[in-house]
Each structure stands twice: as structure tokens, then as C-alpha cells.
Amino acid sequence: MLAFAIRRAFQSFIVLLVVGLVAFSMFNFVGDPIDNMLGQERTGADIERLRVQLGLDQPFPVQYYRFLEGAVQGNFGISYRQGRPVSEVISERLPATLELAFVSAVLAVIFGVALGVFTAIRRNGWAANTIMTLSLIGVSLPTFLIGILLIYLFAVELGWLPSFGRGDVVDLGWWRTGLLTQSGLKALILPAITLGLYQMTLIMRLVRSEMLEVLRQDYIRFARARGLRDKSVYFRHALKNTLVPVITVTGMQLGAIIAFAIITETVFQWPGVGLLFINAIRFVDIPVMAAYLMLISVMFVSINLIVDLLYFAIDPRLRLDRRGGEK
Amino acid sequence: MNKQAGREPVLSVANLSVEIPTRQGTLTPVDKLSFDIEQGRILGVVGESGAGKSMTGNAVIGLLDPPAHIAGGEIRLKGRRIDNLAREALRKVRGKEIGMVFQDPLTSLNPLLPIGEQLTETILEHLPVGKTEAQNRAVAALEEVGIPAAAQRINSYPHEFSGGMRQRVVIALALCAEPSLVIADEPTTALDVSVQAQIIALLKRLCRERGTAIMLITHDMGVIAETADEVAVMYAGRLAEIGPVRDVLTAPIHPYTQGLMASTPLAAKGKKRLSQIPGAMPRLTDLPDGCAFNPRCPIAKDKCRRPPAPNLDSGGGNAACWYASGARS
């Protein structure tokens, strides 16, 4: 298992190097930031000075090496637009995105698994059929539309919840949280639903089909033949056997939640890194874009690594090598 | 079957019918089946695939998959009717009073739970014992079915056992709440030939020690000959013949049983080419009128092709045939 973990960690490292190369090449291929940063009244000397200051006069490999060196230390240079270190800009925005993603993911997993199990057990009941039909909406409606519909209903028509922003935040020094104030929590509800709805329906449909598959297995029949209670048959015997594929997809979706927060953050003007990224694109603020790309890929890769390791915790058949040939 | 009068059978099935409604009409995979099993006795149920053997077993333990359902008849366990019990009451019968062993030990055990946990959960469900006592009993149950070093293996997962060992675990699970009846649905079909005899001997020994009755579903005549006290031959959902195993095997009276015996390889018969029954068992969707066996029967006459179908009384109590030859006393 340790060998497996090391091998997977190494693969993750390669992936990050490749992403780093892609992120870095943006500096050379996506327009010239100098144009944007200096106004119409620039002189040749100004351009040259800024080029040297930003390190853009160096040859390509040197720039790449410097970029990697900085990236490993969390230093992505200076935002072209804001003139402040990128790490600072991102770290003050990151808590907002992580809180939003975390709450969405928790909602998606809890409701997704619960509804998935329910619709599998009551396969032909009217409640299960209604949920399944409604879930099609969750899968097929685009996120921005769901967000706008929710804003229209709950913010404009009913006026219960705020339509944008993060509400009041509490500064914990290194983390500004909106989870501790009432307005912060209220502001979180709509974006969290918007962001998590697709994932929830996806998890639900997956849990349902996996449950239906497992419920056909012999060991479920045998568990029933042994007179075990429904609760035990469904949750102890069936649900656990559905978890490996469910965790795989949930892990990938967790990455997607953080990445796709861009759209939700735009709709709700949520001050997170997604919105930061959109604004960075608008102003060709390449250091911010590159840092964002790296950040997302680090998250994706580490989530996948954790998911792979979770398999071992769930399925004893994968732990074979640790017991050393016992038969 | 002449048994001591007054002794109540453990399992008594009378006119049991199972139906499956389909778009093409209602199928009857089990049609007015009747048989008894007495305490400590072994009834072998034989027949081709699709004859309704497993369906009968599932009906008895109350595990028919909808839309299949019991459409008529009675099932009594130690005199108490169990075919019309409510869901929860029936659950308490399963495992506690009727144990079941399935065909494939590789898929019968939950791969993600240690076998000890699967044993203790069953024991705790059915017997009034505490956790420690349940664990002790789990170890004892594993020892009894011949798992070496049971106390250490209790935390092993199913994949750490071989097929034969897993079937031993399955038997331990079926018997751990001390049921009075075990339904064994082809318990050796998926096993190595060398292991089959061990498993059958184990099942037989454990049930004799406890006085547990067995309903042994199989298509292996050899297993029946070695194990069963009585044998019931099923054909197309109906009982073709029933009786003490020696009589049925050596002097079958239903033409189907006769054909079945003639097509069973026996060392004593020499190297003669095996005979076979021409044709195939009819599908449930197009059963012939009258006796279901008539299209394949060498002695079928007009009466066999007209309703009603013969029942056991038609053949002197042992065989469902109008023209059963050599009826036993």
C-alpha cells in the first residue's frame, strides 16, 4: 500500500509539472501584458523598464525555471492589474470559494446519498419516481440558469435571501469566514444550492443505480435469508458495497465544484477565486490566471490521490499485499 | 409415505402454487405442489433447470422476487402457517427457523465484512445473547464446520478463503441460529468435485446432530442417492414422483423418472451409450394440455393429452401419471 501511495504521488507530481508548463506558456502566448499595463502615453523606455522588472526579458527556459521555483514556494509573481503579490490576492479570496465549495459538497453528498438510497429501495413508488423525474432538471439545466431562477424566486419575488455578495464576514486573522454571521449564512444558501444541485443529482442517480445493482447480488439475498432487518440489509450490507464508485465520482465532482465555482461566483458576485479568475482573464492578468490554474490542478490531483487511498479503507480485497500471501 | 402417525412434520407444503403475472399471461412455475419433511429427514428435490425447484425453496422461505408470488396452497412450519405471515413476522422466521444455503459460496458472503461480523450479526438478531457470547458462538460455529484456527480466522474477509471453505462459512451462517429446517439450493454445484462430497457430508452430519430437516435442491442424482431420505422429482413446476429415495431410484414409476434414471451414468451399467429423453422441457408459456410430460413420454395416450393433468392420486399416491407402471405398495 505504501508503494502504491508513493507511485500515485509520483504520477500526481508529473501531472502538476505538465499543468505548470501549460500555465507558464500563457505568459508567452496570450497577448502582451505590457500593452495592458501601460497606457497610451508610454515610451519605449517605460516598456523596457517594465519588461526587465517583470523578468520578461529572460529566455524561455529561465523564465520557466523561475516560475516553477516561485510556484513551489507559493510565489506566483505580481498581479499585473493589482500590483500586489498574486499569493496575497488569491489567499484573501480563497476562503470564500472553499467555504462555498465545502458547503455545496456536503449538501450534495448528504442529499445525494440519502435520495439515491431512497429511490433505489422504493424503486417504483410515486415519491421515488417524482424525485427521479425532478432530478433530470438538476442534470440538464445549466448552472447559471438555476442561479438566476433562484435569485428571481427567493431574492426578487420573495425577498427572503440576498441576491449577491457574501454578507458579513468574521476575520480570524488568516481566514475570513462567512459561516459565523447570520447574513453570511443567508448569503451562502442560494450559491451553495446552485453550485451543488448538479453534483447532488449526479451522486443521487449514481447511488441509485449502484444500489439497484448491489441489491440483486447473492449476498443481499443471503442477508435477507438470514433474517436481517431491512435497515441492516440496506445500509450495512448494500450501501457499503456501492461506495467505491460513488467515492470516485464524488471526489472528481469535488474538484469540479471548486473549478466550476467560476460560474456560480459570477452569477452571485461571490468574492472568491473564481470571480477573481474571470476578472483576470478580462485584463490578461496572466500571473493570476497561471496561479489559479495551478491551484485548481493541485486540488484536483490531491483529491484524486485521497480517493485512491480511500479505496483501501473501504475494500479489504485491495489490501491483499499487506497481509502477505495469507490464504 | 408411511410415517409414524401423530408425528408432525417440520415442513408441510400443501397445494403450493407460485404465479408470475406477465404480459403474455400468468405463468405458474410451481403448480399445486405438496410434500412434507419430518424432523431430521432429508428431502431431495430434483429436476431440470426451470422445473421450479429453486422457486419452491424461495417460496418456502418467503424470498420470492416480485412479481412472483404465492397464489395458492399452504406452507406450515411445525404446524404454524407461514405463507401468509406479515413481512416483519416472516423476517423473524428466516434465519431463526429456516436457514438457507445458496449455490455459489463466492457470491453469498458480503465481500466487505469479516465473516465473524456476518456471523455475530445473525446470532445477535435471532438469539437472546450478548455481544461476547455471540462472538464465542461464532467461533464455535466456525469450528463445527471445520474451519481450522477459527478464533484467528474470525476477522478474515471472505476473499481470504477458498470456495469450499466459504461454503463451510455459509453453512455455519445458515445454522448459527439453530433453525429446524435448512433449504440447501444446489449447495455443491459451484464447487470442485473433490470438495462436493465433503460439503454434503458436513451438511448431513450437522443436521443429524441437531435434528434439523433439510430440503436439498439439486440436479445431481448422485448427491440424492447418497444423502436424501426421500426424493421429490419435479417437472415443469409439478411434482412428477415422490417417495423414499431407494424406491424412486431403483424402481421409478413415472416415465419421466424412468427416463431420468436411464440417462444417469452409473459405473455398474458398463460402457453402453447413455439413453436420453427426447425433446426438452416445455416452456412455462406453452405448457401442453393434460400431463406436461406427454410430448416426450414413450407411453403417452390420448388421456394424457387432455385436461385434467394427472396428480399423485392418479398414479397410486407416488407418481403423477395415469399409466404409472409397477406402482409401489
mmCIF file of N, CA, C and O in Angstrom, chain B residues 12-45:
data_model
loop_
_atom_site.group_PDB
_atom_site.id
_atom_site.type_symbol
_atom_site.label_atom_id
_atom_site.label_comp_id
_atom_site.label_asym_id
_atom_site.label_seq_id
_atom_site.Cartn_x
_atom_site.Cartn_y
_atom_site.Cartn_z
ATOM 1 N N SER B 12 -44.540 -28.649 6.069
ATOM 2 C CA SER B 12 -45.642 -29.284 5.364
ATOM 3 C C SER B 12 -46.131 -28.315 4.291
ATOM 4 O O SER B 12 -46.601 -27.225 4.592
ATOM 5 N N VAL B 13 -45.957 -28.722 3.048
ATOM 6 C CA VAL B 13 -46.386 -27.878 1.928
ATOM 7 C C VAL B 13 -47.587 -28.551 1.278
ATOM 8 O O VAL B 13 -47.527 -29.742 0.976
ATOM 9 N N ALA B 14 -48.674 -27.809 1.121
ATOM 10 C CA ALA B 14 -49.880 -28.405 0.561
ATOM 11 C C ALA B 14 -50.413 -27.546 -0.580
ATOM 12 O O ALA B 14 -50.700 -26.360 -0.385
ATOM 13 N N ASN B 15 -50.492 -28.126 -1.761
ATOM 14 C CA ASN B 15 -51.063 -27.459 -2.942
ATOM 15 C C ASN B 15 -50.449 -26.096 -3.222
ATOM 16 O O ASN B 15 -51.142 -25.168 -3.643
ATOM 17 N N LEU B 16 -49.164 -25.984 -3.007
ATOM 18 C CA LEU B 16 -48.494 -24.687 -3.193
ATOM 19 C C LEU B 16 -48.422 -24.322 -4.671
ATOM 20 O O LEU B 16 -47.963 -25.110 -5.502
ATOM 21 N N SER B 17 -48.894 -23.121 -4.988
ATOM 22 C CA SER B 17 -48.757 -22.611 -6.353
ATOM 23 C C SER B 17 -48.067 -21.258 -6.314
ATOM 24 O O SER B 17 -48.354 -20.437 -5.449
ATOM 25 N N VAL B 18 -47.138 -21.056 -7.228
ATOM 26 C CA VAL B 18 -46.485 -19.755 -7.365
ATOM 27 C C VAL B 18 -46.832 -19.235 -8.752
ATOM 28 O O VAL B 18 -46.772 -19.987 -9.729
ATOM 29 N N GLU B 19 -47.205 -17.972 -8.830
ATOM 30 C CA GLU B 19 -47.562 -17.400 -10.128
ATOM 31 C C GLU B 19 -46.733 -16.162 -10.419
ATOM 32 O O GLU B 19 -46.341 -15.430 -9.510
ATOM 33 N N ILE B 20 -46.466 -15.951 -11.697
ATOM 34 C CA ILE B 20 -45.806 -14.733 -12.142
ATOM 35 C C ILE B 20 -46.678 -14.105 -13.219
ATOM 36 O O ILE B 20 -46.814 -14.665 -14.300
ATOM 37 N N PRO B 21 -47.277 -12.955 -12.920
ATOM 38 C CA PRO B 21 -48.055 -12.296 -13.971
ATOM 39 C C PRO B 21 -47.110 -11.656 -14.998
ATOM 40 O O PRO B 21 -46.158 -10.976 -14.621
ATOM 41 N N THR B 22 -47.335 -11.924 -16.270
ATOM 42 C CA THR B 22 -46.536 -11.294 -17.323
ATOM 43 C C THR B 22 -47.485 -10.757 -18.377
ATOM 44 O O THR B 22 -48.689 -10.979 -18.305
ATOM 45 N N ARG B 23 -46.911 -10.073 -19.361
ATOM 46 C CA ARG B 23 -47.758 -9.538 -20.431
ATOM 47 C C ARG B 23 -48.377 -10.636 -21.267
ATOM 48 O O ARG B 23 -49.429 -10.458 -21.854
ATOM 49 N N GLN B 24 -47.678 -11.771 -21.338
ATOM 50 C CA GLN B 24 -48.231 -12.886 -22.132
ATOM 51 C C GLN B 24 -49.213 -13.729 -21.334
ATOM 52 O O GLN B 24 -49.596 -14.805 -21.775
ATOM 53 N N GLY B 25 -49.541 -13.302 -20.129
ATOM 54 C CA GLY B 25 -50.431 -14.091 -19.300
ATOM 55 C C GLY B 25 -49.716 -14.554 -18.049
ATOM 56 O O GLY B 25 -48.551 -14.241 -17.843
ATOM 57 N N THR B 26 -50.445 -15.288 -17.220
ATOM 58 C CA THR B 26 -49.872 -15.689 -15.938
ATOM 59 C C THR B 26 -49.104 -16.994 -16.073
ATOM 60 O O THR B 26 -49.607 -17.978 -16.593
ATOM 61 N N LEU B 27 -47.843 -16.976 -15.624
ATOM 62 C CA LEU B 27 -47.051 -18.205 -15.611
ATOM 63 C C LEU B 27 -47.190 -18.868 -14.252
ATOM 64 O O LEU B 27 -47.386 -18.203 -13.241
ATOM 65 N N THR B 28 -47.083 -20.191 -14.252
ATOM 66 C CA THR B 28 -47.187 -20.931 -12.999
ATOM 67 C C THR B 28 -45.949 -21.807 -12.835
ATOM 68 O O THR B 28 -45.978 -22.986 -13.169
ATOM 69 N N PRO B 29 -44.865 -21.234 -12.342
ATOM 70 C CA PRO B 29 -43.624 -22.011 -12.217
ATOM 71 C C PRO B 29 -43.708 -23.099 -11.147
ATOM 72 O O PRO B 29 -42.926 -24.043 -11.186
ATOM 73 N N VAL B 30 -44.623 -22.947 -10.195
ATOM 74 C CA VAL B 30 -44.856 -24.024 -9.221
ATOM 75 C C VAL B 30 -46.359 -24.259 -9.193
ATOM 76 O O VAL B 30 -47.130 -23.322 -8.973
ATOM 77 N N ASP B 31 -46.771 -25.509 -9.451
ATOM 78 C CA ASP B 31 -48.185 -25.787 -9.675
ATOM 79 C C ASP B 31 -48.668 -26.867 -8.708
ATOM 80 O O ASP B 31 -48.343 -28.035 -8.865
ATOM 81 N N LYS B 32 -49.411 -26.470 -7.714
ATOM 82 C CA LYS B 32 -50.061 -27.381 -6.756
ATOM 83 C C LYS B 32 -49.111 -28.456 -6.234
ATOM 84 O O LYS B 32 -49.330 -29.647 -6.376
ATOM 85 N N LEU B 33 -48.087 -27.962 -5.602
ATOM 86 C CA LEU B 33 -47.049 -28.859 -5.088
ATOM 87 C C LEU B 33 -47.376 -29.228 -3.638
ATOM 88 O O LEU B 33 -47.755 -28.378 -2.853
ATOM 89 N N SER B 34 -47.198 -30.522 -3.301
ATOM 90 C CA SER B 34 -47.422 -30.948 -1.914
ATOM 91 C C SER B 34 -46.303 -31.883 -1.486
ATOM 92 O O SER B 34 -45.941 -32.795 -2.227
ATOM 93 N N PHE B 35 -45.743 -31.615 -0.322
ATOM 94 C CA PHE B 35 -44.788 -32.561 0.250
ATOM 95 C C PHE B 35 -44.584 -32.229 1.730
ATOM 96 O O PHE B 35 -44.915 -31.128 2.176
ATOM 97 N N ASP B 36 -44.089 -33.198 2.486
ATOM 98 C CA ASP B 36 -43.782 -32.999 3.903
ATOM 99 C C ASP B 36 -42.316 -33.326 4.138
ATOM 100 O O ASP B 36 -41.744 -34.164 3.446
ATOM 101 N N ILE B 37 -41.714 -32.688 5.110
ATOM 102 C CA ILE B 37 -40.389 -33.106 5.568
ATOM 103 C C ILE B 37 -40.462 -33.263 7.081
ATOM 104 O O ILE B 37 -40.929 -32.362 7.779
ATOM 105 N N GLU B 38 -40.024 -34.412 7.577
ATOM 106 C CA GLU B 38 -40.080 -34.629 9.015
ATOM 107 C C GLU B 38 -38.763 -34.250 9.668
ATOM 108 O O GLU B 38 -37.738 -34.102 8.998
ATOM 109 N N GLN B 39 -38.840 -34.132 10.969
ATOM 110 C CA GLN B 39 -37.662 -33.706 11.736
ATOM 111 C C GLN B 39 -36.455 -34.595 11.415
ATOM 112 O O GLN B 39 -36.546 -35.816 11.408
ATOM 113 N N GLY B 40 -35.335 -33.922 11.119
ATOM 114 C CA GLY B 40 -34.096 -34.666 10.905
ATOM 115 C C GLY B 40 -34.012 -35.413 9.589
ATOM 116 O O GLY B 40 -33.008 -36.056 9.314
ATOM 117 N N ARG B 41 -35.048 -35.333 8.757
ATOM 118 C CA ARG B 41 -35.028 -36.062 7.494
ATOM 119 C C ARG B 41 -34.519 -35.149 6.375
ATOM 120 O O ARG B 41 -34.540 -33.923 6.485
ATOM 121 N N ILE B 42 -34.091 -35.780 5.298
ATOM 122 C CA ILE B 42 -33.602 -35.008 4.162
ATOM 123 C C ILE B 42 -34.445 -35.316 2.934
ATOM 124 O O ILE B 42 -34.537 -36.466 2.512
ATOM 125 N N LEU B 43 -35.095 -34.266 2.411
ATOM 126 C CA LEU B 43 -35.849 -34.420 1.177
ATOM 127 C C LEU B 43 -35.023 -33.867 0.030
ATOM 128 O O LEU B 43 -34.641 -32.704 0.047
ATOM 129 N N GLY B 44 -34.746 -34.721 -0.953
ATOM 130 C CA GLY B 44 -34.066 -34.233 -2.139
ATOM 131 C C GLY B 44 -35.105 -33.771 -3.155
ATOM 132 O O GLY B 44 -36.091 -34.459 -3.390
ATOM 133 N N VAL B 45 -34.892 -32.583 -3.726
ATOM 134 C CA VAL B 45 -35.783 -32.107 -4.782
ATOM 135 C C VAL B 45 -34.971 -32.062 -6.066
ATOM 136 O O VAL B 45 -33.984 -31.337 -6.152
#
